[in-house]
Short mmCIF file of C-alpha atoms and ligand atoms in Angstrom, two decimals:
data_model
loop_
_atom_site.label_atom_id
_atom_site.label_comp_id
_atom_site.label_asym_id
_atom_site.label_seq_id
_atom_site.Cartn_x
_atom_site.Cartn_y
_atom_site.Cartn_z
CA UNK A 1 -20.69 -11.11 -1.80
CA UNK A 2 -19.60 -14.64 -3.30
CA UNK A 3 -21.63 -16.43 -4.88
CA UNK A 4 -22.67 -20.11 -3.42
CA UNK A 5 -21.28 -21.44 -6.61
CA UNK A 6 -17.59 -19.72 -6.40
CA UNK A 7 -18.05 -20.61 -2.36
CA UNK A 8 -18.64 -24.73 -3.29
CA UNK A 9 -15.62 -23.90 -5.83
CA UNK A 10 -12.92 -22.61 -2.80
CA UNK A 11 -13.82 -25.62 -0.90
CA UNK A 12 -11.33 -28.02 -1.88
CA UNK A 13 -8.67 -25.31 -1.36
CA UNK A 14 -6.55 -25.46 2.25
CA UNK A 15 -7.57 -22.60 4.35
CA UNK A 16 -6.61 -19.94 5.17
CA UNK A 17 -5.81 -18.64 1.90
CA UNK A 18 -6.20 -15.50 0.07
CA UNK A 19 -8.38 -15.10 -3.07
CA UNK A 20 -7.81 -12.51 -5.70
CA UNK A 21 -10.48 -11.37 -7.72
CA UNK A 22 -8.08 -11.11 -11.06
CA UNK A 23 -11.43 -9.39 -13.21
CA UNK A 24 -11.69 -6.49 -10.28
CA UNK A 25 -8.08 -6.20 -10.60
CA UNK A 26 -7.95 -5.77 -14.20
CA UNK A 27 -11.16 -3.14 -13.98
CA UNK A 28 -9.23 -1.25 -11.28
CA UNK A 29 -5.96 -1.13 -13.28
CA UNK A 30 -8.06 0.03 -16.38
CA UNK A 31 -10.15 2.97 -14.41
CA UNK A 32 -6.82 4.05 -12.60
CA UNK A 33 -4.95 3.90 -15.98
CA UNK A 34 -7.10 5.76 -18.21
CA UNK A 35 -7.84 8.25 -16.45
CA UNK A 36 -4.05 8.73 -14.88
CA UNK A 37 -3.19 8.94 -19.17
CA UNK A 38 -5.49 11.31 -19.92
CA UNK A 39 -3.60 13.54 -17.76
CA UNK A 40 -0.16 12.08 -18.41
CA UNK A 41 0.58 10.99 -14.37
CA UNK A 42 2.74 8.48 -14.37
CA UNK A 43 1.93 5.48 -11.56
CA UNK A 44 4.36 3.48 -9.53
CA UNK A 45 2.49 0.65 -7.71
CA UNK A 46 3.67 0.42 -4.07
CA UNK A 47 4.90 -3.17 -4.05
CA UNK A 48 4.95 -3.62 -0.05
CA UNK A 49 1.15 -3.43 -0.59
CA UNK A 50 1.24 -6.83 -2.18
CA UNK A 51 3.86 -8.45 -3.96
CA UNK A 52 2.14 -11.57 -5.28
CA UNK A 53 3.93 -12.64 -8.50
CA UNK A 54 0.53 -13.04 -10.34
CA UNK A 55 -1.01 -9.72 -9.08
CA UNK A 56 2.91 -7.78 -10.20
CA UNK A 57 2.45 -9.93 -13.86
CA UNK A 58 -0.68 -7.92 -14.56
CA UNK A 59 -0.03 -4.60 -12.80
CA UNK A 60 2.98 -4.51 -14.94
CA UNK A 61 1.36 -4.60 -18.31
CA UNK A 62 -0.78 -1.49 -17.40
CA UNK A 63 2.40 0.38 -17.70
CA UNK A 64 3.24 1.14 -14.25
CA UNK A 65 6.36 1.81 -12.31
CA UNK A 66 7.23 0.40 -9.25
CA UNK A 67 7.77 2.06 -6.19
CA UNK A 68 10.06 0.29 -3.29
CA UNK A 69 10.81 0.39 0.08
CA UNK A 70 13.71 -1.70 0.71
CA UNK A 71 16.97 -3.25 -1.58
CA UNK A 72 14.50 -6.65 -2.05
CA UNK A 73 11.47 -4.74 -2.79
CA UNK A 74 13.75 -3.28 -5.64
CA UNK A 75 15.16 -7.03 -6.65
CA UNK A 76 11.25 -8.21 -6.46
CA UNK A 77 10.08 -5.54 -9.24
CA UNK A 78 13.10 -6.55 -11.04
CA UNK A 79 12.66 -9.96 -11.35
CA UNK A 80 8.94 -9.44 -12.09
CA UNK A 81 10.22 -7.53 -15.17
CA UNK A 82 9.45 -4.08 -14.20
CA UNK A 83 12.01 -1.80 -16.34
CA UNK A 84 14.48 0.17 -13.11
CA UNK A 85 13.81 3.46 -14.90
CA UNK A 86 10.13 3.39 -13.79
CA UNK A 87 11.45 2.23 -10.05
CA UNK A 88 11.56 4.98 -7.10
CA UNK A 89 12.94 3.66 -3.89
CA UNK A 90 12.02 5.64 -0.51
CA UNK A 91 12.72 4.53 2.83
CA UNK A 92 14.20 6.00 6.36
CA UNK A 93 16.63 3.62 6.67
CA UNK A 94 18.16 1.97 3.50
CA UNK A 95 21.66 0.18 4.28
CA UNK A 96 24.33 0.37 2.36
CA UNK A 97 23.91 -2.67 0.37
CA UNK A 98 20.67 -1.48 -0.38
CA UNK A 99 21.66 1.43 -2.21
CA UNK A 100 24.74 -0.28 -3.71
CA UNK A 101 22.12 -2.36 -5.17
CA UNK A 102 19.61 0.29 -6.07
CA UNK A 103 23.02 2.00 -7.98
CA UNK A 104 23.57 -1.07 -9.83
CA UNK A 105 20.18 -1.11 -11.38
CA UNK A 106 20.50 2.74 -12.08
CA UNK A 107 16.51 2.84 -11.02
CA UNK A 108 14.58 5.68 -11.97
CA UNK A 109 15.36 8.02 -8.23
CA UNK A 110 16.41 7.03 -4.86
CA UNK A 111 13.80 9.41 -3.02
CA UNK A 112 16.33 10.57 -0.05
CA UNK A 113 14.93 10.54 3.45
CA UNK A 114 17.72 12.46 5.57
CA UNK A 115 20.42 14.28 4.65
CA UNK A 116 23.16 11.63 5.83
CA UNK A 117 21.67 9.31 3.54
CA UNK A 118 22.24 11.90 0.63
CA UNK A 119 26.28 11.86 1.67
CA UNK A 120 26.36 7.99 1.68
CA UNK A 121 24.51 7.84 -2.00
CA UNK A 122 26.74 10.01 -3.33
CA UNK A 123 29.85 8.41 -1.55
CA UNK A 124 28.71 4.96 -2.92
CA UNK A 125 27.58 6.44 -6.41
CA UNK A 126 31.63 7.87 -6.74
CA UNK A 127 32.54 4.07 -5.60
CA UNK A 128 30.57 3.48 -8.44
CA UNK A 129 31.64 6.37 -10.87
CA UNK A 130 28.26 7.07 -11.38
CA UNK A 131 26.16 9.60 -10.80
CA UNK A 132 23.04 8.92 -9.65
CA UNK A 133 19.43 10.45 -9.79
CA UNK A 134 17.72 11.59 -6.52
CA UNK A 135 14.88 12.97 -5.04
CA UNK A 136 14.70 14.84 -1.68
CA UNK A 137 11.50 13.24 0.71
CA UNK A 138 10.24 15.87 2.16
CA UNK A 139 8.40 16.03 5.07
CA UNK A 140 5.22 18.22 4.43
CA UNK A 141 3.81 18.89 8.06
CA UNK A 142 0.44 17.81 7.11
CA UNK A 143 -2.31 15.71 8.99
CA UNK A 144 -4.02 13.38 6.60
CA UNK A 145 -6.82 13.01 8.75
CA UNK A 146 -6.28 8.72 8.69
CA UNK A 147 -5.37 6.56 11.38
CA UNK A 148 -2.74 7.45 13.39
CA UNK A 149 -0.25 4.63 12.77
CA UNK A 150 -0.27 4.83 8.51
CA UNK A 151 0.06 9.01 8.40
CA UNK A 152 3.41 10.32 7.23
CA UNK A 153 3.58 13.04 6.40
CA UNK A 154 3.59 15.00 10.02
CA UNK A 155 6.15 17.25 11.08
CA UNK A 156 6.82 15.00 14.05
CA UNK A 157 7.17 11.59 11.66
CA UNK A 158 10.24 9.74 10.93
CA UNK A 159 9.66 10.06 7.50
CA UNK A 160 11.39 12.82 4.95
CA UNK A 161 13.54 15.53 5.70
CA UNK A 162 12.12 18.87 7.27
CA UNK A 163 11.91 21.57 5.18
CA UNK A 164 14.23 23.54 7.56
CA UNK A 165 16.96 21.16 7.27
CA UNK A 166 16.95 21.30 3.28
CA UNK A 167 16.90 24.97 3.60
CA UNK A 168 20.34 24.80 5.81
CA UNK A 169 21.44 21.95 3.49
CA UNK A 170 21.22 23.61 0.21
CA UNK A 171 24.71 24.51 -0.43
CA UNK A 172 25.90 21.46 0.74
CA UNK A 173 23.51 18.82 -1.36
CA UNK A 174 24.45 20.96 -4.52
CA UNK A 175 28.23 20.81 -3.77
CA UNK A 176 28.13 17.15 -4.28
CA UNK A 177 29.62 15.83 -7.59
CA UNK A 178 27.99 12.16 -7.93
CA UNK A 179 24.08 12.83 -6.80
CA UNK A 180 21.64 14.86 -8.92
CA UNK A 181 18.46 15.64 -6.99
CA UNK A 182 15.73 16.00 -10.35
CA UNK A 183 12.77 15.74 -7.88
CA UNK A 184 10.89 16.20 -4.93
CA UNK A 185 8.82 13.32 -3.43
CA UNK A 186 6.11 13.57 -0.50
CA UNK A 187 3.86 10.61 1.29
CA UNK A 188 1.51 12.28 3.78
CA UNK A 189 -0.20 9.02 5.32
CA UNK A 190 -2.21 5.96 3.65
CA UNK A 191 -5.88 5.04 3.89
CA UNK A 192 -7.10 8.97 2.90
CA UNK A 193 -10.93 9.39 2.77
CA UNK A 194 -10.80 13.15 2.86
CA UNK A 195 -10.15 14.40 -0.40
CA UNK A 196 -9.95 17.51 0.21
CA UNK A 197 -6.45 16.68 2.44
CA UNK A 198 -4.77 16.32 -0.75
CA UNK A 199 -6.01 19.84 -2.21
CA UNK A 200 -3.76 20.77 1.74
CA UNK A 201 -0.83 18.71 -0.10
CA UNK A 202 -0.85 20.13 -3.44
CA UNK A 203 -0.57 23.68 -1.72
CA UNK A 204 2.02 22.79 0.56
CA UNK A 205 3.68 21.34 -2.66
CA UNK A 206 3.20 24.28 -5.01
CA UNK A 207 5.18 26.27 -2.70
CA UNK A 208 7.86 23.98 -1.40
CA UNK A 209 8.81 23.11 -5.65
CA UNK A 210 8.73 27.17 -6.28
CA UNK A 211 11.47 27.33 -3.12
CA UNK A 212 13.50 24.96 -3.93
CA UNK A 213 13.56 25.96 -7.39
CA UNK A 214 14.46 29.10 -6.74
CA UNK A 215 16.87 27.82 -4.82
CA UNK A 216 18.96 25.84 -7.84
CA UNK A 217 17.50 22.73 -7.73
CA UNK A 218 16.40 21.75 -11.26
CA UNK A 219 13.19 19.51 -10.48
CA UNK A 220 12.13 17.38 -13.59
CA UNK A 221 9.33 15.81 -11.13
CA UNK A 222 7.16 15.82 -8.37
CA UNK A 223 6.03 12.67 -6.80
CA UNK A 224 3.03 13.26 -4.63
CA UNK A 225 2.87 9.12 -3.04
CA UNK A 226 -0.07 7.43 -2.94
CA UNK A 227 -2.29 7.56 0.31
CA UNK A 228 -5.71 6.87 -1.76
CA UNK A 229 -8.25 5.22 1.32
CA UNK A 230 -10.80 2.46 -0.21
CA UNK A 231 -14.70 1.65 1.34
CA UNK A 232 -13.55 -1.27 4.07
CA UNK A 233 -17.28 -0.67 5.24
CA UNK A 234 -19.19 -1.57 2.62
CA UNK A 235 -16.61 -2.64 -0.16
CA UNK A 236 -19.26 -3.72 -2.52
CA UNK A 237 -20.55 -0.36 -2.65
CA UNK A 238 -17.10 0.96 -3.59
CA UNK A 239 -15.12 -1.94 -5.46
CA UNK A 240 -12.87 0.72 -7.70
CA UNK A 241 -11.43 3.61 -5.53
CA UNK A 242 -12.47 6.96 -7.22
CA UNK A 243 -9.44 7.93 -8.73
CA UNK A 244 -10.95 10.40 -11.12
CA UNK A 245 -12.09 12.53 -8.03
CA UNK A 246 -8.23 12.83 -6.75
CA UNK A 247 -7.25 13.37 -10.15
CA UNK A 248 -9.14 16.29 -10.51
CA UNK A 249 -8.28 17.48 -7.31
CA UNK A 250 -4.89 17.50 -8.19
CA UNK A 251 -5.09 18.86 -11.92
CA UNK A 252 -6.72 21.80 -9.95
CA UNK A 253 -4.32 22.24 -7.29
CA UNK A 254 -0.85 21.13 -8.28
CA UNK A 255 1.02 23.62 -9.76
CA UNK A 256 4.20 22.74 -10.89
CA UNK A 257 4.29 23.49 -14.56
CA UNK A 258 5.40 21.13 -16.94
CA UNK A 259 7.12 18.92 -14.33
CA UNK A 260 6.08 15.07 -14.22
CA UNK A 261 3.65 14.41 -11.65
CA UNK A 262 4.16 10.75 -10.21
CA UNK A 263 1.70 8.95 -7.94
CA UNK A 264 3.10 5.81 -5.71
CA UNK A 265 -0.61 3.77 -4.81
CA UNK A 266 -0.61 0.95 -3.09
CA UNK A 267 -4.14 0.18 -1.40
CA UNK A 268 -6.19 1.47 -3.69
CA UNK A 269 -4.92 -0.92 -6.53
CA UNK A 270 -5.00 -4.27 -4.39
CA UNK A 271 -6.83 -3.79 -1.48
CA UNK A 272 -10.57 -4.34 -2.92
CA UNK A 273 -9.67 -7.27 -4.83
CA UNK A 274 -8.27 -9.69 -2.00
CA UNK A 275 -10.24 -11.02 0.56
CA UNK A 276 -8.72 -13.99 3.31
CA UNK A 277 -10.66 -17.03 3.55
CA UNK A 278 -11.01 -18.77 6.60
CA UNK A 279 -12.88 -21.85 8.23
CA UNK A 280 -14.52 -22.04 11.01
CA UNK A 281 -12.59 -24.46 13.55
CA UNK A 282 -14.64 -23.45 16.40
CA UNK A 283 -17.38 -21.85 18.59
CA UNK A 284 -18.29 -21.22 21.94
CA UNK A 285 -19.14 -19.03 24.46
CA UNK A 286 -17.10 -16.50 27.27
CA UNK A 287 -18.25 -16.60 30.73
CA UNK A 288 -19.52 -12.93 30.22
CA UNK A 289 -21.58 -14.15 27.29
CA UNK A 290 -19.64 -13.30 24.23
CA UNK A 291 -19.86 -15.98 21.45
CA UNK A 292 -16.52 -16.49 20.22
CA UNK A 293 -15.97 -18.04 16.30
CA UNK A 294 -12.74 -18.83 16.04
CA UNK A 295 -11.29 -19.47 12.72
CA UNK A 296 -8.43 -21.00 11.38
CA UNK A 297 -6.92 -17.74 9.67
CA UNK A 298 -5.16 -15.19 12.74
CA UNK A 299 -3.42 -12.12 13.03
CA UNK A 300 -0.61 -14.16 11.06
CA UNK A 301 -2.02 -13.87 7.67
CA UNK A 302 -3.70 -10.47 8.49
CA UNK A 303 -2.24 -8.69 10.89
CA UNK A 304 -4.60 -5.24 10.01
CA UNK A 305 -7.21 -5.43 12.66
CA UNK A 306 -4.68 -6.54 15.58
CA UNK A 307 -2.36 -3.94 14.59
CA UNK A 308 -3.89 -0.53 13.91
CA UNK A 309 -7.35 -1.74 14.65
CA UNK A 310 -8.73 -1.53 11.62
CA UNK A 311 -11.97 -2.89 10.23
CA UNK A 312 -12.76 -5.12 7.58
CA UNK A 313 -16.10 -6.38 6.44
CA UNK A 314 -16.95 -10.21 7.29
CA UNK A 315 -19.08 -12.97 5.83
CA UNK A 316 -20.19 -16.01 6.55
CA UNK A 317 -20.02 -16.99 2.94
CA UNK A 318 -21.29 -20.79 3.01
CA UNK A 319 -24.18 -20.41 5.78
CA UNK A 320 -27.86 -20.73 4.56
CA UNK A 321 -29.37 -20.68 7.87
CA UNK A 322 -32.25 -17.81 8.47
CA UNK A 323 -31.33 -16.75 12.37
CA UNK A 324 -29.15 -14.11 12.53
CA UNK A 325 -26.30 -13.66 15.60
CA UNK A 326 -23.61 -11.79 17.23
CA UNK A 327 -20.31 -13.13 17.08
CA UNK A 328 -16.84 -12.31 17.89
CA UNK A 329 -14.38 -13.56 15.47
CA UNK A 330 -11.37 -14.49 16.75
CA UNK A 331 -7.84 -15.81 15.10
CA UNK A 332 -5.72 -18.98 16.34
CA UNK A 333 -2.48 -16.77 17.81
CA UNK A 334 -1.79 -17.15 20.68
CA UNK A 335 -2.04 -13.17 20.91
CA UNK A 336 -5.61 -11.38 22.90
CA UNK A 337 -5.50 -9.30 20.48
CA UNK A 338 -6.04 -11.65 17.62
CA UNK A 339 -9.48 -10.84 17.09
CA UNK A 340 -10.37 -9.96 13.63
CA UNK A 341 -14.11 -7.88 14.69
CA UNK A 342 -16.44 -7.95 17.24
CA UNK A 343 -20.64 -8.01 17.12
CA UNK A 344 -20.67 -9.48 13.76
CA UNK A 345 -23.90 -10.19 12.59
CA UNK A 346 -23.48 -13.59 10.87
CA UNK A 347 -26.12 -15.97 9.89
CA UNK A 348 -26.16 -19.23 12.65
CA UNK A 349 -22.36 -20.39 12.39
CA UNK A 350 -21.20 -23.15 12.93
CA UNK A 351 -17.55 -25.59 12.41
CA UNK A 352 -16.61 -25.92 8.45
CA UNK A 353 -18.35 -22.92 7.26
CA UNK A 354 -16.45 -20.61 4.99
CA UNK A 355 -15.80 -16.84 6.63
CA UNK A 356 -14.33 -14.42 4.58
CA UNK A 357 -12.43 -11.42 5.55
CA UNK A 358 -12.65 -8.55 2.78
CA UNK A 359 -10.73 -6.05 1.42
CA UNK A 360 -7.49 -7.76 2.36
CA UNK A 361 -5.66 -7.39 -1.13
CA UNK A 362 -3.37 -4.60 0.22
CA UNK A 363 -1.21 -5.08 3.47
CA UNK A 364 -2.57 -8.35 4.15
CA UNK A 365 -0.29 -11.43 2.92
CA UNK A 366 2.45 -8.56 2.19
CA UNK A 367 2.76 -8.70 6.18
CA UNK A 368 2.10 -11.89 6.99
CA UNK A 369 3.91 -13.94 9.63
CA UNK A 370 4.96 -17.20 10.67
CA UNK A 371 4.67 -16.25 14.29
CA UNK A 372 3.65 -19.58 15.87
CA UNK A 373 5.20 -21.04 13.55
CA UNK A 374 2.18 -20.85 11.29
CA UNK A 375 2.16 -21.60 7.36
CA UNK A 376 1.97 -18.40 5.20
CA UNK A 377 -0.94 -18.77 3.39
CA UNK A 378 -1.53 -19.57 -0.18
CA UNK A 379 -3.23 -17.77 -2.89
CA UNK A 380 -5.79 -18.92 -5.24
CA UNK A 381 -7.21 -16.32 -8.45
CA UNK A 382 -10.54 -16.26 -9.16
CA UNK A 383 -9.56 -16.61 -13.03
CA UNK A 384 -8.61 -20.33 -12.01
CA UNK A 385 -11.33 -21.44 -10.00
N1 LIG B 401 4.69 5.58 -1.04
C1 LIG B 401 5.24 5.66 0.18
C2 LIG B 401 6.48 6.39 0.35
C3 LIG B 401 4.62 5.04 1.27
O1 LIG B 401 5.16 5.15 2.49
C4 LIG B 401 3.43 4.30 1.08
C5 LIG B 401 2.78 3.61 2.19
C6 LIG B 401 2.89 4.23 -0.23
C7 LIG B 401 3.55 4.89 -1.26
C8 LIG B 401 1.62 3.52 -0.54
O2 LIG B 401 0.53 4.15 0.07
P1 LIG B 401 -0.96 3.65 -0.19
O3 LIG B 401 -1.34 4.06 -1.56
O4 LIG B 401 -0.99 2.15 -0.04
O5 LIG B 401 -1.74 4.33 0.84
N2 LIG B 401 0.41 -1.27 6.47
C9 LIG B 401 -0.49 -0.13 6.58
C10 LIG B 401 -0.21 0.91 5.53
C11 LIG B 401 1.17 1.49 5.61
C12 LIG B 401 1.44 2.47 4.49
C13 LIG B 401 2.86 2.89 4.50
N3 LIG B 401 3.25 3.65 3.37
C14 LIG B 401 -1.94 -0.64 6.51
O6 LIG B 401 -2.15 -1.85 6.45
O7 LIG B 401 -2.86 0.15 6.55
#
């Protein structure tokens, strides 16, 4: 929880706003990086998790690749310095100027999501008299036991191409002169909790790479995704995902020789070290008896809670009072379901107290809004207090 000193500190900043703990970053970065060297992984950070120009400065000088999932995703890593050989861009549907782009930059693999999308790279890498580095997104058929909205990877999802279709597509993808497919990429959801789901992947992978191997296909890498959940309950408890547990799941597993192994995290590198601060504009009460706090942040500058339901822990961080109540904590949109969590227990609340909204680093001001014509909000790093 923050402190009453860093609380007195935020004060004089213009909520809402989102503050980044730059030390927990840095930790994170160091624990993820360490260990993902020991085994020689190589790490793209998934920019749509958070593409704050301060948070990209010091991902990037850990060493890690970028991974994208549109044509200004790909222009944001560039400008942030990120070298296009450590970018991968996936994506259902990239348009054409997208690619043209993504050819341009000659990034590190445009992970392929259908096979039409295949023809058109290699049409516009001819255009280009280039030939150009892909990898085929498959589509694993797996159920990464997370919410419903983030999984992936499920035979019914948009995402990848089925397995089938590669298999009747084989002859075809290799007959084309300006695409070279060197790997084979997989996402299977986000927000994983259950480890032991990606022991299902690497299985599933071990025998897709042997097929399509066998099949011609000269893989130089496999790029599992990301998909690593973090503790939204009790984030204090768990401030650094355990990456050394999925790692040695996956040194276990994964058997793919001496192909590169490439992981695309998003969440778990941002998401413990933002939170959203808010003030409290307002309270009162609902004819049925609810107590409603409503605050000045909304489903604008967090959309999680409102969208896929999701939780996130919630403080009254400037409150001293001793009584203890229930409140519902609702946003300013004009939206019912702008409620950030109900039957809070929050210490006696009242207007101009601080509430913070944790674990917000990853998916938070990355898809923001300015529905109601609302101000994005700003950012303020704890390193600058
Ligand atoms: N790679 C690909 C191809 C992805 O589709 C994603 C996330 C990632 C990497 C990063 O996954 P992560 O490590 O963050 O789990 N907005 C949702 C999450 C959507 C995730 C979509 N894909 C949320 O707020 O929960």
């Amino acid at each position: 929880m923050l402190s009453r000193q860093v609380a007195d500190k935020l004060a004089k900043y213009e909520t809402p706003f989102y503050l980044y703990d730059i030390e927990l970053l840095n930790q994170t970065l160091e624990s993820l990086m360490s260990i993902a060297n020991r085994y020689s992984y190589k790490i793209h950070y998934a920019i749509k998790a958070n593409y704050d120009a301060r948070l990209l400065q010091i991902i990037r000088k850990y060493g890690v690749g970028i991974d994208c999932a549109s044509g200004n995703e790909v222009r944001c890593a560039i400008e942030a310095g990120f070298d296009p050989k450590s970018i991968v861009y996936a994506g259902v549907g990239k348009r054409d100027k997208e690619i043209r782009y993504a050819i341009e930059q000659n990034i590190f693999a445009i992970n392929c999501e259908s096979i039409e999308e295949i023809d058109l790279v290699n049409d516009l890498a001819a255009e280009a008299g280039k030939v150009v580095n892909i990898a085929l997104r498959v589509n694993p058929d797996i159920d990464p036991k997370t919410n419903h909205c983030i999984d992936t990877g499920q035979a019914d999802s948009k995402f990848g191409i089925s397995y089938e279709e590669i298999l009747s597509s084989v002859e075809h993808i290799r007959s084309l002169k300006n695409v070279l497919v060197i790997g084979m990429h997989i996402h299977i959801g986000s927000q994983i909790r259950e480890l032991h789901v990606f022991e299902n992947m690497c299985n599933k992978v071990n025998v897709i790479v042997e097929n399509l191997t066998n099949l011609g296909f000269e893989l130089e890498f496999v790029d599992v995704g990301g998909g690593l959940g973090v503790n939204y309950d009790m984030p204090e408890n768990e401030p650094i995902p355990n990456f050394a547990s999925v790692f040695a799941i996956i040194k276990q597993h994964l058997k793919v020789g001496d192909r590169e192994v490439h992981f695309e995290f998003g969440r778990s590198i941002v998401a413990q070290c933002g939170e959203l601060i808010t003030k409290v504009l307002y309270n009162k009460t609902t004819a049925t008896g609810r107590r409603l706090v409503i605050v000045d942040g909304s489903m604008t500058e967090l959309i999680r809670p409102a969208l896929y339901g999701s939780y996130h822990n919630i403080e009254n961080i400037t409150s001293e009072a001793d009584q203890r109540l229930k409140y519902t904590i609702v946003g300013t949109a004009c939206e019912s379901t702008d409620v950030f969590d109900e039957n809070v227990s929050l210490p006696l609340t009242k207007r101009g107290d601080l509430i913070t909204i944790k674990s917000a680093g990853a998916y938070g001001m990355s898809m923001a809004s300015r529905y109601n014509q609302h101000d994005l909000p700003g950012a303020v790093y704890s390193d600058e207090l």
